[in-house]
Amino acid sequence: MKKLLSVLLALGTLFALAGCSSAAEETEAAPEATATPTIEELQAASESDAEALAREFESYASSSTDAEATADEETADEEEAAEATDTSAYETALEYIGLTVEELYEAIGEPTEAQYAASCLQKNAEDGQLFYDGFYIWSLRTEDSEIVYQVYLND
């Protein structure tokens, strides 16, 4: 009886390993070649992402306005004034997706902080994160220029 049980366990283990290895072989199939997107493709994708982000921001702004209605009027007015300032800089930044960072700086000023790392999007380029009050910007910096790639709200 013990021999039969050990044989069954061995067969069960064998089938389990065989099942795992076939799944692993399927996932290890030759990866499809993916082309590096061009700046034009990135700009087109960024514009559609920007529209979705703007809709998300509008819904966020309307829900925060509802919450402010229950707060003290003076505090609500101060918060709305601060939010309007942040919103206008954020909305202005959305308009600069696909344009140079220098143009963005002229419109809304320099970021409070900037970080750069080797780009995942393009060889011989750097991805940048430009931090502003309430939002941040991803950019793509090459030897010739730096392009605004996307604008995100802070969590």
GROMACS .gro file of N, CA and C in nm:
model
  465
    1MET      N    1   0.082  -0.119   0.000
    1MET     CA    2   0.000   0.000   0.000
    1MET      C    3   0.086   0.126   0.000
    2LYS      N    4   0.194   0.123   0.082
    2LYS     CA    5   0.282   0.240   0.087
    2LYS      C    6   0.352   0.260  -0.046
    3LYS      N    7   0.389   0.150  -0.112
    3LYS     CA    8   0.456   0.160  -0.243
    3LYS      C    9   0.360   0.220  -0.345
    4LEU      N   10   0.235   0.178  -0.344
    4LEU     CA   11   0.136   0.231  -0.437
    4LEU      C   12   0.115   0.381  -0.414
    5LEU      N   13   0.106   0.420  -0.289
    5LEU     CA   14   0.088   0.561  -0.255
    5LEU      C   15   0.208   0.644  -0.300
    6SER      N   16   0.329   0.594  -0.278
    6SER     CA   17   0.448   0.669  -0.318
    6SER      C   18   0.459   0.677  -0.470
    7VAL      N   19   0.417   0.572  -0.542
    7VAL     CA   20   0.418   0.576  -0.689
    7VAL      C   21   0.317   0.680  -0.737
    8LEU      N   22   0.198   0.682  -0.678
    8LEU     CA   23   0.097   0.781  -0.716
    8LEU      C   24   0.144   0.924  -0.688
    9LEU      N   25   0.208   0.944  -0.575
    9LEU     CA   26   0.262   1.078  -0.544
    9LEU      C   27   0.370   1.117  -0.643
   10ALA      N   28   0.457   1.022  -0.678
   10ALA     CA   29   0.562   1.050  -0.775
   10ALA      C   30   0.502   1.085  -0.910
   11LEU      N   31   0.399   1.012  -0.954
   11LEU     CA   32   0.333   1.043  -1.081
   11LEU      C   33   0.264   1.179  -1.076
   12GLY      N   34   0.200   1.208  -0.965
   12GLY     CA   35   0.136   1.340  -0.950
   12GLY      C   36   0.237   1.453  -0.960
   13THR      N   37   0.350   1.436  -0.895
   13THR     CA   38   0.456   1.537  -0.902
   13THR      C   39   0.508   1.549  -1.044
   14LEU      N   40   0.527   1.436  -1.113
   14LEU     CA   41   0.576   1.437  -1.250
   14LEU      C   42   0.480   1.513  -1.341
   15PHE      N   43   0.350   1.487  -1.327
   15PHE     CA   44   0.252   1.557  -1.410
   15PHE      C   45   0.246   1.706  -1.377
   16ALA      N   46   0.261   1.739  -1.250
   16ALA     CA   47   0.260   1.880  -1.211
   16ALA      C   48   0.379   1.952  -1.271
   17LEU      N   49   0.496   1.890  -1.266
   17LEU     CA   50   0.615   1.952  -1.324
   17LEU      C   51   0.605   1.960  -1.476
   18ALA      N   52   0.549   1.858  -1.537
   18ALA     CA   53   0.532   1.860  -1.683
   18ALA      C   54   0.437   1.972  -1.723
   19GLY      N   55   0.332   1.992  -1.646
   19GLY     CA   56   0.237   2.100  -1.675
   19GLY      C   57   0.302   2.237  -1.661
   20CYS      N   58   0.385   2.254  -1.559
   20CYS     CA   59   0.452   2.382  -1.539
   20CYS      C   60   0.553   2.408  -1.648
   21SER      N   61   0.626   2.307  -1.690
   21SER     CA   62   0.730   2.329  -1.790
   21SER      C   63   0.671   2.361  -1.925
   22SER      N   64   0.558   2.303  -1.961
   22SER     CA   65   0.499   2.334  -2.091
   22SER      C   66   0.447   2.477  -2.092
   23ALA      N   67   0.392   2.524  -1.980
   23ALA     CA   68   0.346   2.663  -1.973
   23ALA      C   69   0.464   2.757  -1.980
   24ALA      N   70   0.573   2.720  -1.916
   24ALA     CA   71   0.691   2.805  -1.920
   24ALA      C   72   0.749   2.812  -2.060
   25GLU      N   73   0.745   2.698  -2.133
   25GLU     CA   74   0.796   2.697  -2.269
   25GLU      C   75   0.713   2.786  -2.358
   26GLU      N   76   0.581   2.787  -2.338
   26GLU     CA   77   0.495   2.872  -2.419
   26GLU      C   78   0.523   3.019  -2.393
   27THR      N   79   0.545   3.058  -2.269
   27THR     CA   80   0.571   3.198  -2.239
   27THR      C   81   0.711   3.239  -2.277
   28GLU      N   82   0.801   3.142  -2.289
   28GLU     CA   83   0.937   3.176  -2.328
   28GLU      C   84   0.955   3.175  -2.479
   29ALA      N   85   0.846   3.168  -2.553
   29ALA     CA   86   0.855   3.173  -2.698
   29ALA      C   87   0.919   3.304  -2.739
   30ALA      N   88   0.971   3.308  -2.860
   30ALA     CA   89   1.045   3.425  -2.907
   30ALA      C   90   0.959   3.550  -2.893
   31PRO      N   91   1.009   3.652  -2.823
   31PRO     CA   92   0.931   3.774  -2.807
   31PRO      C   93   0.919   3.847  -2.941
   32GLU      N   94   0.804   3.911  -2.957
   32GLU     CA   95   0.782   3.987  -3.079
   32GLU      C   96   0.871   4.111  -3.077
   33ALA      N   97   0.922   4.145  -3.192
   33ALA     CA   98   1.007   4.264  -3.202
   33ALA      C   99   0.918   4.387  -3.191
   34THR      N  100   0.953   4.477  -3.102
   34THR     CA  101   0.877   4.601  -3.087
   34THR      C  102   0.963   4.716  -3.131
   35ALA      N  103   0.907   4.801  -3.210
   35ALA     CA  104   0.982   4.917  -3.259
   35ALA      C  105   0.979   5.028  -3.156
   36THR      N  106   1.085   5.103  -3.148
   36THR     CA  107   1.090   5.219  -3.060
   36THR      C  108   1.001   5.327  -3.120
   37PRO      N  109   0.908   5.381  -3.042
   37PRO     CA  110   0.817   5.482  -3.098
   37PRO      C  111   0.893   5.609  -3.134
   38THR      N  112   0.845   5.675  -3.238
   38THR     CA  113   0.904   5.802  -3.278
   38THR      C  114   0.846   5.915  -3.195
   39ILE      N  115   0.909   6.030  -3.202
   39ILE     CA  116   0.859   6.148  -3.129
   39ILE      C  117   0.716   6.180  -3.174
   40GLU      N  118   0.689   6.169  -3.305
   40GLU     CA  119   0.555   6.200  -3.355
   40GLU      C  120   0.451   6.105  -3.296
   41GLU      N  121   0.485   5.975  -3.287
   41GLU     CA  122   0.392   5.879  -3.228
   41GLU      C  123   0.370   5.908  -3.081
   42LEU      N  124   0.476   5.946  -3.010
   42LEU     CA  125   0.464   5.980  -2.869
   42LEU      C  126   0.377   6.103  -2.850
   43GLN      N  127   0.395   6.201  -2.938
   43GLN     CA  128   0.314   6.323  -2.927
   43GLN      C  129   0.167   6.292  -2.950
   44ALA      N  130   0.137   6.208  -3.051
   44ALA     CA  131  -0.003   6.173  -3.080
   44ALA      C  132  -0.064   6.097  -2.963
   45ALA      N  133   0.012   6.003  -2.905
   45ALA     CA  134  -0.038   5.928  -2.789
   45ALA      C  135  -0.055   6.020  -2.670
   46SER      N  136   0.036   6.115  -2.653
   46SER     CA  137   0.027   6.206  -2.540
   46SER      C  138  -0.096   6.294  -2.549
   47GLU      N  139  -0.132   6.336  -2.672
   47GLU     CA  140  -0.249   6.422  -2.687
   47GLU      C  141  -0.376   6.348  -2.646
   48SER      N  142  -0.390   6.220  -2.684
   48SER     CA  143  -0.509   6.146  -2.644
   48SER      C  144  -0.508   6.120  -2.494
   49ASP      N  145  -0.390   6.092  -2.437
   49ASP     CA  146  -0.379   6.074  -2.293
   49ASP      C  147  -0.411   6.204  -2.220
   50ALA      N  148  -0.371   6.316  -2.278
   50ALA     CA  149  -0.397   6.445  -2.216
   50ALA      C  150  -0.546   6.473  -2.207
   51GLU      N  151  -0.621   6.435  -2.312
   51GLU     CA  152  -0.765   6.456  -2.309
   51GLU      C  153  -0.830   6.372  -2.199
   52ALA      N  154  -0.788   6.247  -2.186
   52ALA     CA  155  -0.842   6.160  -2.081
   52ALA      C  156  -0.806   6.214  -1.943
   53LEU      N  157  -0.683   6.263  -1.930
   53LEU     CA  158  -0.639   6.318  -1.803
   53LEU      C  159  -0.716   6.446  -1.769
   54ALA      N  160  -0.745   6.526  -1.870
   54ALA     CA  161  -0.822   6.649  -1.847
   54ALA      C  162  -0.963   6.614  -1.797
   55ARG      N  163  -1.025   6.510  -1.857
   55ARG     CA  164  -1.158   6.469  -1.810
   55ARG      C  165  -1.151   6.420  -1.666
   56GLU      N  166  -1.045   6.344  -1.634
   56GLU     CA  167  -1.028   6.295  -1.498
   56GLU      C  168  -1.010   6.411  -1.401
   57PHE      N  169  -0.933   6.510  -1.443
   57PHE     CA  170  -0.909   6.627  -1.358
   57PHE      C  171  -1.039   6.704  -1.336
   58GLU      N  172  -1.121   6.717  -1.441
   58GLU     CA  173  -1.248   6.788  -1.427
   58GLU      C  174  -1.339   6.717  -1.327
   59SER      N  175  -1.344   6.584  -1.333
   59SER     CA  176  -1.429   6.512  -1.238
   59SER      C  177  -1.373   6.524  -1.096
   60TYR      N  178  -1.242   6.524  -1.083
   60TYR     CA  179  -1.179   6.542  -0.953
   60TYR      C  180  -1.210   6.682  -0.899
   61ALA      N  181  -1.199   6.784  -0.986
   61ALA     CA  182  -1.223   6.921  -0.943
   61ALA      C  183  -1.369   6.939  -0.901
   62SER      N  184  -1.462   6.878  -0.973
   62SER     CA  185  -1.603   6.893  -0.936
   62SER      C  186  -1.635   6.822  -0.805
   63SER      N  187  -1.574   6.706  -0.780
   63SER     CA  188  -1.599   6.636  -0.654
   63SER      C  189  -1.538   6.712  -0.537
   64SER      N  190  -1.422   6.776  -0.559
   64SER     CA  191  -1.362   6.851  -0.449
   64SER      C  192  -1.441   6.979  -0.423
   65THR      N  193  -1.506   7.035  -0.526
   65THR     CA  194  -1.590   7.153  -0.506
   65THR      C  195  -1.711   7.118  -0.420
   66ASP      N  196  -1.769   6.998  -0.440
   66ASP     CA  197  -1.882   6.954  -0.358
   66ASP      C  198  -1.841   6.941  -0.211
   67ALA      N  199  -1.723   6.890  -0.186
   67ALA     CA  200  -1.676   6.873  -0.048
   67ALA      C  201  -1.651   7.008   0.017
   68GLU      N  202  -1.604   7.105  -0.061
   68GLU     CA  203  -1.575   7.238  -0.006
   68GLU      C  204  -1.701   7.313   0.033
   69ALA      N  205  -1.815   7.278  -0.028
   69ALA     CA  206  -1.939   7.350  -0.001
   69ALA      C  207  -1.980   7.337   0.145
   70THR      N  208  -1.943   7.229   0.210
   70THR     CA  209  -1.978   7.210   0.350
   70THR      C  210  -1.879   7.278   0.445
   71ALA      N  211  -1.765   7.321   0.397
   71ALA     CA  212  -1.662   7.383   0.481
   71ALA      C  213  -1.697   7.530   0.508
   72ASP      N  214  -1.625   7.590   0.598
   72ASP     CA  215  -1.639   7.731   0.629
   72ASP      C  216  -1.617   7.813   0.502
   73GLU      N  217  -1.699   7.920   0.479
   73GLU     CA  218  -1.693   7.997   0.355
   73GLU      C  219  -1.556   8.060   0.333
   74GLU      N  220  -1.498   8.116   0.436
   74GLU     CA  221  -1.368   8.181   0.421
   74GLU      C  222  -1.260   8.081   0.381
   75THR      N  223  -1.258   7.967   0.445
   75THR     CA  224  -1.162   7.862   0.412
   75THR      C  225  -1.185   7.811   0.272
   76ALA      N  226  -1.311   7.794   0.233
   76ALA     CA  227  -1.344   7.746   0.099
   76ALA      C  228  -1.295   7.844  -0.007
   77ASP      N  229  -1.314   7.975   0.018
   77ASP     CA  230  -1.269   8.075  -0.078
   77ASP      C  231  -1.117   8.070  -0.095
   78GLU      N  232  -1.044   8.054   0.015
   78GLU     CA  233  -0.897   8.045   0.007
   78GLU      C  234  -0.855   7.921  -0.070
   79GLU      N  235  -0.920   7.808  -0.043
   79GLU     CA  236  -0.886   7.683  -0.113
   79GLU      C  237  -0.919   7.693  -0.261
   80GLU      N  238  -1.033   7.754  -0.294
   80GLU     CA  239  -1.070   7.769  -0.434
   80GLU      C  240  -0.971   7.859  -0.507
   81ALA      N  241  -0.925   7.964  -0.443
   81ALA     CA  242  -0.827   8.052  -0.505
   81ALA      C  243  -0.696   7.977  -0.530
   82ALA      N  244  -0.653   7.898  -0.433
   82ALA     CA  245  -0.530   7.819  -0.449
   82ALA      C  246  -0.549   7.714  -0.556
   83GLU      N  247  -0.665   7.650  -0.558
   83GLU     CA  248  -0.693   7.547  -0.659
   83GLU      C  249  -0.697   7.608  -0.799
   84ALA      N  250  -0.756   7.727  -0.811
   84ALA     CA  251  -0.762   7.793  -0.941
   84ALA      C  252  -0.622   7.821  -0.993
   85THR      N  253  -0.531   7.860  -0.906
   85THR     CA  254  -0.394   7.885  -0.946
   85THR      C  255  -0.329   7.757  -0.995
   86ASP      N  256  -0.342   7.648  -0.917
   86ASP     CA  257  -0.285   7.520  -0.956
   86ASP      C  258  -0.348   7.469  -1.085
   87THR      N  259  -0.481   7.483  -1.096
   87THR     CA  260  -0.551   7.435  -1.213
   87THR      C  261  -0.506   7.508  -1.337
   88SER      N  262  -0.488   7.637  -1.329
   88SER     CA  263  -0.448   7.711  -1.448
   88SER      C  264  -0.308   7.672  -1.492
   89ALA      N  265  -0.215   7.650  -1.401
   89ALA     CA  266  -0.080   7.606  -1.438
   89ALA      C  267  -0.086   7.465  -1.497
   90TYR      N  268  -0.166   7.379  -1.436
   90TYR     CA  269  -0.181   7.242  -1.487
   90TYR      C  270  -0.241   7.243  -1.627
   91GLU      N  271  -0.350   7.318  -1.646
   91GLU     CA  272  -0.414   7.325  -1.776
   91GLU      C  273  -0.323   7.387  -1.881
   92THR      N  274  -0.246   7.486  -1.841
   92THR     CA  275  -0.148   7.545  -1.933
   92THR      C  276  -0.044   7.442  -1.972
   93ALA      N  277   0.004   7.365  -1.875
   93ALA     CA  278   0.104   7.261  -1.904
   93ALA      C  279   0.048   7.158  -2.002
   94LEU      N  280  -0.079   7.123  -1.990
   94LEU     CA  281  -0.140   7.027  -2.084
   94LEU      C  282  -0.132   7.076  -2.228
   95GLU      N  283  -0.141   7.207  -2.246
   95GLU     CA  284  -0.136   7.264  -2.380
   95GLU      C  285   0.004   7.254  -2.441
   96TYR      N  286   0.106   7.229  -2.360
   96TYR     CA  287   0.243   7.225  -2.409
   96TYR      C  288   0.294   7.083  -2.434
   97ILE      N  289   0.208   6.983  -2.428
   97ILE     CA  290   0.249   6.846  -2.461
   97ILE      C  291   0.290   6.843  -2.608
   98GLY      N  292   0.409   6.792  -2.632
   98GLY     CA  293   0.463   6.786  -2.768
   98GLY      C  294   0.548   6.905  -2.805
   99LEU      N  295   0.547   7.008  -2.720
   99LEU     CA  296   0.628   7.127  -2.745
   99LEU      C  297   0.754   7.121  -2.658
  100THR      N  298   0.842   7.218  -2.676
  100THR     CA  299   0.967   7.218  -2.601
  100THR      C  300   0.945   7.262  -2.457
  101VAL      N  301   1.033   7.216  -2.371
  101VAL     CA  302   1.027   7.251  -2.229
  101VAL      C  303   1.057   7.400  -2.211
  102GLU      N  304   1.141   7.455  -2.296
  102GLU     CA  305   1.172   7.599  -2.286
  102GLU      C  306   1.045   7.683  -2.303
  103GLU      N  307   0.959   7.642  -2.397
  103GLU     CA  308   0.832   7.713  -2.415
  103GLU      C  309   0.743   7.699  -2.292
  104LEU      N  310   0.744   7.581  -2.233
  104LEU     CA  311   0.667   7.557  -2.111
  104LEU      C  312   0.718   7.645  -1.997
  105TYR      N  313   0.850   7.654  -1.982
  105TYR     CA  314   0.908   7.737  -1.877
  105TYR      C  315   0.866   7.884  -1.892
  106GLU      N  316   0.859   7.932  -2.016
  106GLU     CA  317   0.815   8.070  -2.039
  106GLU      C  318   0.670   8.090  -1.995
  107ALA      N  319   0.588   7.985  -2.008
  107ALA     CA  320   0.446   7.997  -1.975
  107ALA      C  321   0.418   7.981  -1.826
  108ILE      N  322   0.481   7.882  -1.759
  108ILE     CA  323   0.446   7.856  -1.619
  108ILE      C  324   0.565   7.863  -1.524
  109GLY      N  325   0.684   7.887  -1.576
  109GLY     CA  326   0.801   7.900  -1.490
  109GLY      C  327   0.878   7.770  -1.473
  110GLU      N  328   0.987   7.780  -1.401
  110GLU     CA  329   1.076   7.666  -1.377
  110GLU      C  330   1.012   7.570  -1.275
  111PRO      N  331   1.044   7.441  -1.283
  111PRO     CA  332   0.992   7.346  -1.185
  111PRO      C  333   1.061   7.363  -1.050
  112THR      N  334   0.996   7.313  -0.945
  112THR     CA  335   1.058   7.317  -0.812
  112THR      C  336   1.170   7.215  -0.801
  113GLU      N  337   1.160   7.107  -0.881
  113GLU     CA  338   1.263   7.002  -0.882
  113GLU      C  339   1.259   6.933  -1.017
  114ALA      N  340   1.377   6.885  -1.063
  114ALA     CA  341   1.384   6.811  -1.188
  114ALA      C  342   1.477   6.691  -1.169
  115GLN      N  343   1.436   6.576  -1.223
  115GLN     CA  344   1.517   6.454  -1.215
  115GLN      C  345   1.524   6.394  -1.355
  116TYR      N  346   1.642   6.340  -1.390
  116TYR     CA  347   1.662   6.279  -1.521
  116TYR      C  348   1.727   6.142  -1.506
  117ALA      N  349   1.691   6.052  -1.600
  117ALA     CA  350   1.750   5.918  -1.604
  117ALA      C  351   1.754   5.873  -1.750
  118ALA      N  352   1.834   5.770  -1.778
  118ALA     CA  353   1.842   5.717  -1.914
  118ALA      C  354   1.702   5.682  -1.964
  119SER      N  355   1.675   5.715  -2.088
  119SER     CA  356   1.541   5.698  -2.143
  119SER      C  357   1.509   5.554  -2.178
  120CYS      N  358   1.385   5.518  -2.151
  120CYS     CA  359   1.332   5.389  -2.194
  120CYS      C  360   1.268   5.402  -2.331
  121LEU      N  361   1.248   5.524  -2.377
  121LEU     CA  362   1.176   5.549  -2.501
  121LEU      C  363   1.267   5.561  -2.622
  122GLN      N  364   1.386   5.617  -2.602
  122GLN     CA  365   1.471   5.648  -2.716
  122GLN      C  366   1.617   5.636  -2.674
  123LYS      N  367   1.700   5.583  -2.765
  123LYS     CA  368   1.842   5.572  -2.736
  123LYS      C  369   1.905   5.711  -2.734
  124ASN      N  370   2.010   5.725  -2.657
  124ASN     CA  371   2.084   5.850  -2.644
  124ASN      C  372   1.993   5.966  -2.602
  125ALA      N  373   1.901   5.938  -2.513
  125ALA     CA  374   1.811   6.041  -2.462
  125ALA      C  375   1.789   6.016  -2.314
  126GLU      N  376   1.726   6.114  -2.248
  126GLU     CA  377   1.695   6.102  -2.106
  126GLU      C  378   1.547   6.132  -2.084
  127ASP      N  379   1.488   6.056  -1.992
  127ASP     CA  380   1.352   6.084  -1.946
  127ASP      C  381   1.364   6.180  -1.828
  128GLY      N  382   1.282   6.282  -1.827
  128GLY     CA  383   1.286   6.380  -1.719
  128GLY      C  384   1.155   6.387  -1.645
  129GLN      N  385   1.164   6.414  -1.516
  129GLN     CA  386   1.047   6.442  -1.433
  129GLN      C  387   1.064   6.583  -1.380
  130LEU      N  388   0.970   6.670  -1.414
  130LEU     CA  389   0.973   6.809  -1.372
  130LEU      C  390   0.858   6.829  -1.274
  131PHE      N  391   0.891   6.864  -1.150
  131PHE     CA  392   0.791   6.872  -1.044
  131PHE      C  393   0.745   7.016  -1.022
  132TYR      N  394   0.614   7.033  -1.024
  132TYR     CA  395   0.548   7.160  -0.994
  132TYR      C  396   0.453   7.138  -0.878
  133ASP      N  397   0.394   7.245  -0.826
  133ASP     CA  398   0.300   7.236  -0.716
  133ASP      C  399   0.169   7.176  -0.767
  134GLY      N  400   0.139   7.053  -0.727
  134GLY     CA  401   0.013   6.988  -0.763
  134GLY      C  402   0.020   6.896  -0.884
  135PHE      N  403   0.128   6.901  -0.962
  135PHE     CA  404   0.140   6.814  -1.078
  135PHE      C  405   0.287   6.799  -1.114
  136TYR      N  406   0.312   6.703  -1.204
  136TYR     CA  407   0.448   6.685  -1.254
  136TYR      C  408   0.444   6.651  -1.402
  137ILE      N  409   0.557   6.669  -1.468
  137ILE     CA  410   0.566   6.656  -1.612
  137ILE      C  411   0.675   6.556  -1.647
  138TRP      N  412   0.644   6.466  -1.741
  138TRP     CA  413   0.746   6.378  -1.798
  138TRP      C  414   0.794   6.444  -1.926
  139SER      N  415   0.925   6.441  -1.946
  139SER     CA  416   0.982   6.498  -2.067
  139SER      C  417   1.081   6.401  -2.129
  140LEU      N  418   1.115   6.425  -2.254
  140LEU     CA  419   1.216   6.347  -2.325
  140LEU      C  420   1.322   6.444  -2.373
  141ARG      N  421   1.445   6.429  -2.318
  141ARG     CA  422   1.554   6.521  -2.350
  141ARG      C  423   1.654   6.450  -2.439
  142THR      N  424   1.682   6.511  -2.557
  142THR     CA  425   1.784   6.463  -2.648
  142THR      C  426   1.894   6.567  -2.654
  143GLU      N  427   1.992   6.543  -2.741
  143GLU     CA  428   2.101   6.640  -2.754
  143GLU      C  429   2.050   6.774  -2.806
  144ASP      N  430   1.945   6.769  -2.891
  144ASP     CA  431   1.895   6.890  -2.956
  144ASP      C  432   1.790   6.966  -2.876
  145SER      N  433   1.702   6.894  -2.809
  145SER     CA  434   1.591   6.961  -2.740
  145SER      C  435   1.534   6.873  -2.631
  146GLU      N  436   1.439   6.931  -2.557
  146GLU     CA  437   1.365   6.857  -2.456
  146GLU      C  438   1.217   6.881  -2.481
  147ILE      N  439   1.142   6.772  -2.499
  147ILE     CA  440   1.001   6.779  -2.536
  147ILE      C  441   0.915   6.737  -2.418
  148VAL      N  442   0.804   6.810  -2.396
  148VAL     CA  443   0.707   6.773  -2.293
  148VAL      C  444   0.634   6.648  -2.343
  149TYR      N  445   0.642   6.540  -2.267
  149TYR     CA  446   0.583   6.412  -2.307
  149TYR      C  447   0.444   6.394  -2.247
  150GLN      N  448   0.427   6.423  -2.117
  150GLN     CA  449   0.299   6.402  -2.050
  150GLN      C  450   0.292   6.486  -1.923
  151VAL      N  451   0.171   6.516  -1.878
  151VAL     CA  452   0.147   6.594  -1.756
  151VAL      C  453   0.057   6.509  -1.666
  152TYR      N  454   0.096   6.496  -1.538
  152TYR     CA  455   0.021   6.414  -1.443
  152TYR      C  456  -0.011   6.494  -1.317
  153LEU      N  457  -0.126   6.466  -1.257
  153LEU     CA  458  -0.160   6.523  -1.127
  153LEU      C  459  -0.089   6.446  -1.017
  154ASN      N  460  -0.050   6.514  -0.911
  154ASN     CA  461   0.005   6.444  -0.794
  154ASN      C  462  -0.108   6.374  -0.721
  155ASP      N  463  -0.076   6.262  -0.659
  155ASP     CA  464  -0.177   6.188  -0.582
  155ASP      C  465  -0.204   6.254  -0.450
   0.00000   0.00000   0.00000
